[in-house]
Structures are given as structure tokens and as C-alpha cells.
CSV table of C-alpha atoms in Angstrom, one decimal:
chain,number,residue,atom,x,y,z
M,20,UNK,CA,-15.7,10.4,11.3
M,21,UNK,CA,-16.1,12.3,14.5
M,22,UNK,CA,-19.1,14.5,15.4
M,23,UNK,CA,-16.8,16.9,17.2
M,24,UNK,CA,-15.2,18.1,13.9
M,25,UNK,CA,-16.5,21.4,12.7
M,26,UNK,CA,-18.4,21.5,9.5
M,27,UNK,CA,-16.9,23.4,6.5
M,28,UNK,CA,-18.6,26.4,5.0
M,29,UNK,CA,-21.4,25.1,2.8
M,30,UNK,CA,-20.2,25.8,-0.7
M,31,UNK,CA,-21.1,22.4,-2.1
M,32,UNK,CA,-22.5,22.2,-5.6
M,33,UNK,CA,-24.9,19.4,-4.8
M,34,UNK,CA,-25.6,17.0,-1.9
M,35,UNK,CA,-27.9,14.0,-2.3
M,36,UNK,CA,-29.2,12.1,0.7
M,37,UNK,CA,-31.3,9.0,0.4
M,38,UNK,CA,-32.6,6.0,2.4
M,39,UNK,CA,-31.5,3.1,0.3
M,40,UNK,CA,-34.5,1.3,-1.1
M,41,UNK,CA,-32.9,-2.1,-0.8
M,42,UNK,CA,-30.8,-1.7,2.3
M,43,UNK,CA,-32.7,0.9,4.3
M,44,UNK,CA,-29.5,2.6,5.2
M,45,UNK,CA,-28.8,6.4,5.1
M,46,UNK,CA,-26.6,7.3,2.1
M,47,UNK,CA,-25.0,10.7,1.4
M,48,UNK,CA,-23.3,11.7,-1.8
M,49,UNK,CA,-21.6,15.2,-1.5
M,50,UNK,CA,-20.3,16.9,-4.6
M,51,UNK,CA,-18.2,19.8,-3.4
M,52,UNK,CA,-16.7,21.0,-6.7
M,53,UNK,CA,-16.5,20.0,-10.3
M,54,UNK,CA,-14.6,23.1,-11.4
M,55,UNK,CA,-11.5,21.0,-12.4
M,56,UNK,CA,-13.6,18.1,-13.8
M,57,UNK,CA,-15.7,15.2,-12.7
M,58,UNK,CA,-15.2,14.9,-8.9
M,59,UNK,CA,-13.4,11.9,-7.5
M,60,UNK,CA,-13.6,10.6,-3.9
M,61,UNK,CA,-14.2,7.3,-2.2
M,62,UNK,CA,-17.3,5.7,-0.6
M,63,UNK,CA,-17.0,5.3,3.2
M,64,UNK,CA,-18.9,2.6,5.1
M,65,UNK,CA,-18.9,3.5,8.8
M,66,UNK,CA,-20.9,3.5,12.0
M,67,UNK,CA,-22.2,6.9,13.1
M,68,UNK,CA,-24.2,7.8,16.2
M,69,UNK,CA,-26.8,9.7,14.0
M,70,UNK,CA,-27.4,10.2,10.4
M,71,UNK,CA,-26.4,13.9,10.7
M,72,UNK,CA,-23.0,12.8,11.8
M,73,UNK,CA,-22.6,10.8,8.5
M,74,UNK,CA,-23.8,13.8,6.5
M,75,UNK,CA,-21.3,16.1,8.3
M,76,UNK,CA,-18.5,13.6,7.5
M,77,UNK,CA,-19.5,13.6,3.8
M,78,UNK,CA,-19.4,17.4,3.7
M,79,UNK,CA,-16.0,17.6,5.4
M,80,UNK,CA,-14.4,14.9,3.4
M,81,UNK,CA,-15.8,16.1,0.1
M,82,UNK,CA,-14.4,19.6,0.7
M,83,UNK,CA,-11.0,18.1,1.6
M,84,UNK,CA,-11.1,16.1,-1.7
M,85,UNK,CA,-11.4,19.3,-3.6
M,86,UNK,CA,-8.2,20.6,-2.0
M,87,UNK,CA,-6.5,17.2,-2.4
M,88,UNK,CA,-7.2,16.8,-6.1
M,89,UNK,CA,-6.4,20.4,-6.9
M,90,UNK,CA,-3.1,20.4,-5.0
M,91,UNK,CA,-2.2,17.1,-6.7
M,92,UNK,CA,-2.6,18.7,-10.1
M,93,UNK,CA,-5.4,16.5,-11.2
M,94,UNK,CA,-8.2,17.5,-13.5
M,95,UNK,CA,-10.7,16.3,-11.0
M,96,UNK,CA,-13.1,17.9,-8.6
M,97,UNK,CA,-13.9,16.9,-5.0
M,98,UNK,CA,-16.7,14.7,-3.8
M,99,UNK,CA,-17.3,11.9,-1.2
M,100,UNK,CA,-20.0,9.4,-0.4
M,101,UNK,CA,-20.9,7.8,2.9
M,102,UNK,CA,-23.1,4.8,3.8
M,103,UNK,CA,-24.0,5.1,7.5
M,104,UNK,CA,-24.4,2.2,9.8
M,105,UNK,CA,-26.4,2.7,13.0
M,106,UNK,CA,-24.3,1.8,16.1
M,107,UNK,CA,-23.9,-1.9,16.6
M,108,UNK,CA,-25.1,-2.8,13.1
M,109,UNK,CA,-23.4,-5.7,11.3
M,110,UNK,CA,-24.1,-6.2,7.6
M,111,UNK,CA,-24.5,-9.7,6.3
M,112,UNK,CA,-23.5,-10.4,2.7
M,113,UNK,CA,-27.0,-9.8,1.3
M,114,UNK,CA,-27.5,-6.4,3.0
M,115,UNK,CA,-24.0,-5.3,2.2
M,116,UNK,CA,-24.6,-5.9,-1.5
M,117,UNK,CA,-27.9,-4.1,-1.2
M,118,UNK,CA,-26.2,-1.1,0.3
M,119,UNK,CA,-23.7,-0.8,-2.5
M,120,UNK,CA,-26.3,-1.2,-5.2
M,121,UNK,CA,-28.2,1.7,-3.5
M,122,UNK,CA,-25.0,3.7,-3.5
M,123,UNK,CA,-24.6,3.0,-7.2
M,124,UNK,CA,-28.1,4.4,-7.8
M,125,UNK,CA,-27.2,7.5,-5.8
M,126,UNK,CA,-24.0,8.1,-7.7
M,127,UNK,CA,-25.7,7.6,-11.0
M,128,UNK,CA,-28.2,10.3,-10.1
M,129,UNK,CA,-25.4,12.9,-10.4
M,130,UNK,CA,-25.0,12.1,-14.1
M,131,UNK,CA,-21.2,11.7,-14.1
M,132,UNK,CA,-20.3,14.8,-12.0
M,133,UNK,CA,-19.0,12.4,-9.3
M,134,UNK,CA,-17.0,9.2,-9.5
M,135,UNK,CA,-16.7,7.0,-6.5
M,136,UNK,CA,-14.1,4.4,-5.3
M,137,UNK,CA,-13.3,2.3,-2.3
M,138,UNK,CA,-12.5,4.1,1.0
M,139,UNK,CA,-12.6,3.3,4.7
M,140,UNK,CA,-14.9,0.3,5.2
M,141,UNK,CA,-15.4,-0.5,1.6
M,142,UNK,CA,-13.4,-2.7,-0.9
M,143,UNK,CA,-12.7,-3.1,-4.6
M,144,UNK,CA,-15.3,-5.9,-4.6
M,145,UNK,CA,-17.9,-3.5,-3.2
M,146,UNK,CA,-17.0,-1.2,-6.1
M,147,UNK,CA,-17.7,-4.0,-8.5
M,148,UNK,CA,-21.2,-4.1,-7.0
M,149,UNK,CA,-21.6,-0.4,-7.5
M,150,UNK,CA,-20.6,-0.8,-11.1
M,151,UNK,CA,-23.8,-2.8,-11.7
M,152,UNK,CA,-25.8,0.4,-11.2
M,153,UNK,CA,-23.4,3.1,-12.6
M,154,UNK,CA,-20.3,3.4,-14.8
M,155,UNK,CA,-19.0,6.3,-12.6
M,156,UNK,CA,-16.8,4.2,-10.4
M,157,UNK,CA,-13.1,3.6,-10.4
M,158,UNK,CA,-10.8,1.2,-8.6
M,159,UNK,CA,-12.4,-2.1,-9.7
M,160,UNK,CA,-10.7,-5.4,-8.9
M,161,UNK,CA,-7.5,-6.0,-10.9
M,162,UNK,CA,-8.7,-9.5,-11.7
M,163,UNK,CA,-11.4,-8.0,-13.8
M,164,UNK,CA,-9.2,-5.4,-15.5
M,165,UNK,CA,-9.6,-2.6,-13.0
M,166,UNK,CA,-6.9,-0.6,-11.3
M,167,UNK,CA,-7.4,-2.4,-8.0
M,168,UNK,CA,-6.7,-1.4,-4.4
M,169,UNK,CA,-5.2,2.2,-4.0
M,170,UNK,CA,-3.8,1.7,-0.5
M,171,UNK,CA,-0.3,0.8,-2.0
M,172,UNK,CA,0.0,4.1,-4.0
M,173,UNK,CA,-1.4,6.0,-1.0
M,174,UNK,CA,1.3,4.4,1.2
M,175,UNK,CA,4.0,5.3,-1.3
M,176,UNK,CA,3.0,9.0,-1.3
M,177,UNK,CA,3.0,9.0,2.5
M,178,UNK,CA,6.4,7.4,2.6
M,179,UNK,CA,7.9,10.0,0.3
M,180,UNK,CA,6.2,12.8,2.2
M,181,UNK,CA,7.6,11.4,5.5
M,182,UNK,CA,11.1,11.4,4.0
M,183,UNK,CA,10.7,15.0,2.9
M,184,UNK,CA,9.5,15.9,6.4
M,185,UNK,CA,12.4,14.1,8.1
M,186,UNK,CA,14.8,15.9,5.7
M,187,UNK,CA,13.4,19.2,7.0
M,188,UNK,CA,13.5,18.5,10.7
M,189,UNK,CA,16.6,16.3,10.9
M,190,UNK,CA,18.7,17.2,7.9
M,191,UNK,CA,18.4,13.8,6.3
M,192,UNK,CA,15.6,11.9,4.6
M,193,UNK,CA,17.0,8.5,5.7
M,194,UNK,CA,14.5,6.7,8.0
M,195,UNK,CA,17.0,4.3,9.5
M,196,UNK,CA,17.2,4.9,13.3
M,197,UNK,CA,14.5,7.5,13.3
M,198,UNK,CA,11.7,7.3,15.9
M,199,UNK,CA,8.4,7.2,14.2
M,200,UNK,CA,5.0,6.7,15.9
M,201,UNK,CA,2.1,5.4,13.8
M,202,UNK,CA,-1.4,5.8,15.1
M,203,UNK,CA,-3.6,3.5,13.1
M,204,UNK,CA,-2.6,0.2,11.4
M,205,UNK,CA,-5.2,0.0,8.6
M,206,UNK,CA,-4.4,-0.7,5.0
M,207,UNK,CA,-2.2,2.3,4.6
M,208,UNK,CA,-0.7,2.5,8.1
M,209,UNK,CA,0.2,-1.2,8.0
M,210,UNK,CA,1.9,-0.9,4.7
M,211,UNK,CA,3.9,2.1,5.8
M,212,UNK,CA,4.9,0.3,9.1
M,213,UNK,CA,6.2,-2.7,7.2
M,214,UNK,CA,8.3,-0.5,4.9
M,215,UNK,CA,9.7,1.7,7.7
M,216,UNK,CA,10.5,-1.4,9.8
M,217,UNK,CA,12.4,-3.0,6.9
M,218,UNK,CA,14.4,0.2,6.5
M,219,UNK,CA,15.5,0.3,10.2
M,220,UNK,CA,13.1,2.9,11.7
M,221,UNK,CA,12.4,2.6,15.4
M,222,UNK,CA,8.6,2.2,15.5
M,223,UNK,CA,5.9,2.8,18.1
M,224,UNK,CA,2.5,1.8,16.9
M,225,UNK,CA,-1.1,1.6,18.1
M,226,UNK,CA,-4.6,0.8,16.8
M,227,UNK,CA,-8.0,0.5,18.3
M,228,UNK,CA,-8.1,-3.1,17.2
M,229,UNK,CA,-6.1,-5.2,19.7
M,230,UNK,CA,-5.4,-7.8,17.0
M,231,UNK,CA,-3.0,-5.4,15.4
M,232,UNK,CA,-0.6,-6.1,18.2
M,233,UNK,CA,0.4,-9.2,16.2
M,234,UNK,CA,1.7,-7.0,13.4
M,235,UNK,CA,3.6,-4.9,15.9
M,236,UNK,CA,5.3,-8.1,17.2
M,237,UNK,CA,6.2,-9.2,13.7
M,238,UNK,CA,7.8,-5.8,13.1
M,239,UNK,CA,9.5,-5.6,16.5
M,240,UNK,CA,7.7,-2.4,17.0
M,241,UNK,CA,6.8,-1.0,20.4
M,242,UNK,CA,3.0,-1.1,21.2
M,243,UNK,CA,1.3,1.7,23.0
M,244,UNK,CA,-2.3,1.9,24.3
M,245,UNK,CA,-4.6,4.0,22.0
M,246,UNK,CA,-4.9,7.5,23.3
M,247,UNK,CA,-1.3,7.6,24.6
M,248,UNK,CA,0.7,7.5,21.4
M,249,UNK,CA,1.2,11.2,21.2
M,250,UNK,CA,3.1,11.1,24.5
M,251,UNK,CA,5.9,9.0,23.0
M,252,UNK,CA,9.0,10.9,22.0
M,253,UNK,CA,9.3,10.8,18.2
M,254,UNK,CA,10.9,12.4,15.2
M,255,UNK,CA,7.6,12.1,13.2
M,256,UNK,CA,4.1,11.4,14.5
M,257,UNK,CA,2.0,9.6,11.8
M,258,UNK,CA,-1.8,9.9,12.2
M,259,UNK,CA,-3.2,7.0,10.1
M,260,UNK,CA,-6.6,6.4,11.6
M,261,UNK,CA,-9.7,8.5,12.3
M,262,UNK,CA,-10.0,12.2,11.7
M,263,UNK,CA,-9.9,14.8,14.5
M,264,UNK,CA,-7.1,13.1,16.4
M,265,UNK,CA,-5.1,16.3,16.9
M,266,UNK,CA,-7.2,18.2,19.4
M,267,UNK,CA,-5.8,21.2,21.2
M,268,UNK,CA,-5.1,19.0,24.2
M,269,UNK,CA,-3.2,16.4,22.1
M,270,UNK,CA,-1.2,19.1,20.3
M,271,UNK,CA,-0.2,20.7,23.6
M,272,UNK,CA,1.1,17.3,24.8
M,273,UNK,CA,2.5,16.0,21.5
M,274,UNK,CA,6.1,14.9,21.8
M,275,UNK,CA,7.3,15.0,18.2
M,276,UNK,CA,9.3,17.2,15.8
M,277,UNK,CA,6.8,16.8,13.0
M,278,UNK,CA,3.4,15.4,12.0
M,279,UNK,CA,3.0,13.6,8.6
M,280,UNK,CA,0.3,11.0,8.0
M,281,UNK,CA,-2.5,9.7,5.8
M,282,UNK,CA,-5.5,10.3,8.0
M,283,UNK,CA,-8.0,12.6,6.5
M,284,UNK,CA,-8.7,15.8,8.5
M,285,UNK,CA,-6.4,14.9,11.5
M,286,UNK,CA,-6.7,18.4,12.9
M,287,UNK,CA,-9.8,18.7,15.1
M,288,UNK,CA,-9.8,22.4,14.2
M,289,UNK,CA,-8.2,24.4,11.4
M,290,UNK,CA,-6.4,26.5,14.1
M,291,UNK,CA,-4.5,23.4,15.0
M,292,UNK,CA,-2.0,24.2,12.3
M,293,UNK,CA,-1.1,27.5,14.1
M,294,UNK,CA,-1.0,25.7,17.4
M,295,UNK,CA,1.5,23.1,16.0
M,296,UNK,CA,3.6,25.9,14.5
M,297,UNK,CA,3.6,27.7,17.8
M,298,UNK,CA,5.1,24.7,19.4
M,299,UNK,CA,7.7,24.3,16.7
M,300,UNK,CA,6.2,21.1,15.3
M,301,UNK,CA,6.3,20.9,11.5
M,302,UNK,CA,3.0,19.8,9.9
M,303,UNK,CA,2.8,18.2,6.5
M,304,UNK,CA,-0.8,18.9,5.3
M,305,UNK,CA,-2.9,15.7,5.1
M,306,UNK,CA,-4.6,16.4,1.8
M,307,UNK,CA,-1.2,16.6,0.1
M,308,UNK,CA,0.4,13.7,1.9
M,309,UNK,CA,-2.4,11.2,1.3
M,310,UNK,CA,-3.1,12.0,-2.4
M,311,UNK,CA,-1.3,9.0,-3.8
M,312,UNK,CA,-4.5,6.9,-4.1
M,313,UNK,CA,-6.5,9.5,-6.0
M,314,UNK,CA,-3.6,10.3,-8.3
M,315,UNK,CA,-3.3,6.6,-9.1
M,316,UNK,CA,-7.0,6.0,-9.5
M,317,UNK,CA,-7.6,9.1,-11.7
M,318,UNK,CA,-4.7,8.6,-14.0
M,319,UNK,CA,-5.3,4.9,-14.4
M,320,UNK,CA,-9.0,5.5,-15.2
M,321,UNK,CA,-8.1,8.1,-17.8
M,322,UNK,CA,-5.2,5.9,-19.1
M,323,UNK,CA,-2.8,8.8,-18.7
M,324,UNK,CA,0.5,7.0,-18.6
M,325,UNK,CA,1.9,3.6,-17.9
M,326,UNK,CA,1.7,2.1,-14.4
M,327,UNK,CA,5.3,2.9,-13.8
M,328,UNK,CA,4.8,6.6,-15.0
M,329,UNK,CA,1.8,6.9,-12.7
M,330,UNK,CA,3.7,5.6,-9.7
M,331,UNK,CA,6.5,8.0,-10.4
M,332,UNK,CA,3.9,10.8,-10.3
M,333,UNK,CA,2.7,9.4,-6.9
M,334,UNK,CA,6.3,9.4,-5.6
M,335,UNK,CA,6.7,13.0,-6.6
M,336,UNK,CA,4.3,14.0,-3.7
M,337,UNK,CA,7.5,14.2,-1.7
M,338,UNK,CA,8.7,17.1,-3.9
M,339,UNK,CA,5.3,18.8,-3.5
M,340,UNK,CA,5.7,18.6,0.2
M,341,UNK,CA,9.2,20.1,0.0
M,342,UNK,CA,7.8,22.9,-2.2
M,343,UNK,CA,5.0,23.6,0.4
M,344,UNK,CA,7.6,23.8,3.2
M,345,UNK,CA,9.7,26.2,1.2
M,346,UNK,CA,6.7,28.4,0.4
M,347,UNK,CA,5.5,28.4,4.0
M,348,UNK,CA,9.0,29.4,5.2
M,349,UNK,CA,9.3,32.2,2.5
M,350,UNK,CA,5.8,33.6,3.2
M,351,UNK,CA,6.1,33.1,7.0
M,352,UNK,CA,2.8,31.1,7.1
M,353,UNK,CA,1.9,27.5,8.1
M,354,UNK,CA,2.4,24.7,5.7
M,355,UNK,CA,-1.4,24.2,5.8
M,356,UNK,CA,-1.9,27.8,4.5
M,357,UNK,CA,0.7,27.3,1.8
M,358,UNK,CA,-0.9,24.0,0.7
M,359,UNK,CA,-4.4,25.6,0.6
M,360,UNK,CA,-2.9,28.5,-1.5
M,361,UNK,CA,-1.5,25.9,-4.0
M,362,UNK,CA,-5.0,24.3,-4.3
M,363,UNK,CA,-6.7,27.7,-4.6
M,364,UNK,CA,-4.4,28.7,-7.5
M,365,UNK,CA,-5.5,25.7,-9.5
M,366,UNK,CA,-9.1,26.1,-8.6
M,367,UNK,CA,-9.0,29.7,-9.6
M,368,UNK,CA,-7.4,28.9,-12.9
M,369,UNK,CA,-9.9,26.1,-13.5
M,370,UNK,CA,-12.9,28.4,-12.7
M,371,UNK,CA,-11.5,30.9,-15.3
M,372,UNK,CA,-11.4,28.2,-18.0
M,373,UNK,CA,-14.8,27.0,-17.0
M,374,UNK,CA,-16.3,30.5,-17.2
M,375,UNK,CA,-14.6,31.2,-20.5
């Protein structure tokens, strides 16, 4: 979601770009890997300066989904779709519907190798529109028998990851009295803030939308201007908004013991993991921390367990984070390298099965 983020190495299996015949909008569907199964990744509706920025976002996010789904132990590959809005564009109901019908056609063109779902800017109702053009969509409204909004499961996974991170840097997983800064109060960030506040955390929050100050007031959380949140002393800094927040400059000024949050690609550069480690700041890799939503959507769609069993699987993300911290310490590498190694092991095993 930021043109400053570097592109991944191009190892995608397939990338489709179209101009929607109904909406006239640029749409990209990026299939990074189907080694472990049909790819799963959400559909992002966002404003970009140029269509190439939207394509770059789809490429980065789809590659991250391969890591996320592999590290989560899912039999699912990585993919992502993006609907790009030119700056200043506001969609009325008719054009919004047209955009998601166009997306449905684009997803259908991949023949089941990629399944889409809601993401930043899109909703479960939008996915219902997509389902008119393709069956390769998950996360439909609960009212119609679908699995519904995945932000709750995502938030649960982040919460359990945060507890594991606190345990490593403070000696206790208890959030009461801990100083936590949340940058971004979207669906996941807001849910997390509500839970942490109820459990007695000392919150500092921010969001690019000034209206979010109302939630901060309700939670008795301190509000800080966007762009200054990393300067607040905290036990854990939680990036929960756009990607690329953790630039070298931000990392050098970051006043926190650890970073753990749901934002995709929060590191502006891969080397940021080493930079954090050099400052003694523990980093919980984003694609592990924020996997609750895809775990929920994939297992619900495949009917692999009861709702309670699936949510238990989501909560176990905290144990995965602990395992990654242990592995990183043993191997003397960053947690990001340890997490990438975990994903690589599954992908290698999956490639062997596929080849055989």
C-alpha cells in the first residue's frame, strides 16, 4: 500500500491484470504459489497514485500470503487481488457492485487456483457480489450461511501473539499495566484495543482518521498524532495500519521493547528485521501474527473442525510465535529469518509431494 516498498523477487505462478469491463477500474490478481493447494488471500480495495503501485502491492501481498499460509500449517498457497481506485475516486453503490463483479470474473479466470476473501476496503457483502461470478470465494456473510467477517479471528491471533511477545520481553504474558501503542484502529486494531483496555493495559493509540479519537476516549486511551506514535515509550508497539511503517528512521527512533502487530509488510525493507535486532527490539513476524483470519477462513471453508476447534487453532498462533522466538535464539538469527525458515520447510515438503 506504499509505493516506497520494494518489490519481491518475481517468482509468481501467474498474474492477471484487467480493466474491469463494467467498472473501468484496474484489477490485479496475483497468484504467487499453489504448491500447498489452492491459494487464499483477500481482495483489497484501495486508492493508489498509479496502477503500477496497485500491481506492486498485489505482488508483495501475494508473496507474503504464501509465507503466511505455509507458516500457519494450512494446505493453501498464496495469492492476493487488488482493485485500484485513482486518487480522489469515490464509488457509488452501482460502481462498487460493478467492481466486485469484475473481480469475480478475474478470479474465475484462474480456474480455482486462487480463492479470494474480504480485505482492507472490502466487506463480506462485497464477497457476496463476487460469488455471483465465481465460486472461488470465502468469507461470505454469516446470514447467508457463510463464515462471515475474519477480523475477530485475526484479532485473537494478534492478541495471543502479543501475550507471547510480552512474556519474552517482560517475563509475564499478563497485559495488565503494560504500555502498548497501537498504530491503526481499523477492524483488527479496534478489536484488539477494546480487549487490551478491558484487561487493564495502558494504551496509546492513533489513526489517520480523526474520528477514531472517539474510540480512544471510550477506552480511556491516550491519543497521539499519526507519525509520532513510535516516539511513545512502550512495552510493545503494534503496527495495525498500512504497510511500510517501520522505515529505518522510524526504527532508529522507536521507543519500544518489541513490535507485534497485524499490519501486512510493516517493515519498509527486509533489513529492518536486523535493524530492530541491533537495537535490542524483539520483532514478531507479521505473517505469523496476523494469520488468524486465513486460518479461520480456510478451515471453515473446508469444514475442518467445529467453530470452537478452529478458534483454538487460531489461538495457538501464540505458541507458534514462542517456537519462532526459541528457534531464533538457538540459531542466533532474527525471528523473521526463523519464521521464513518455518514456511520454507513446509513449502519444500509440499513441492516434493507435488513433484512426486
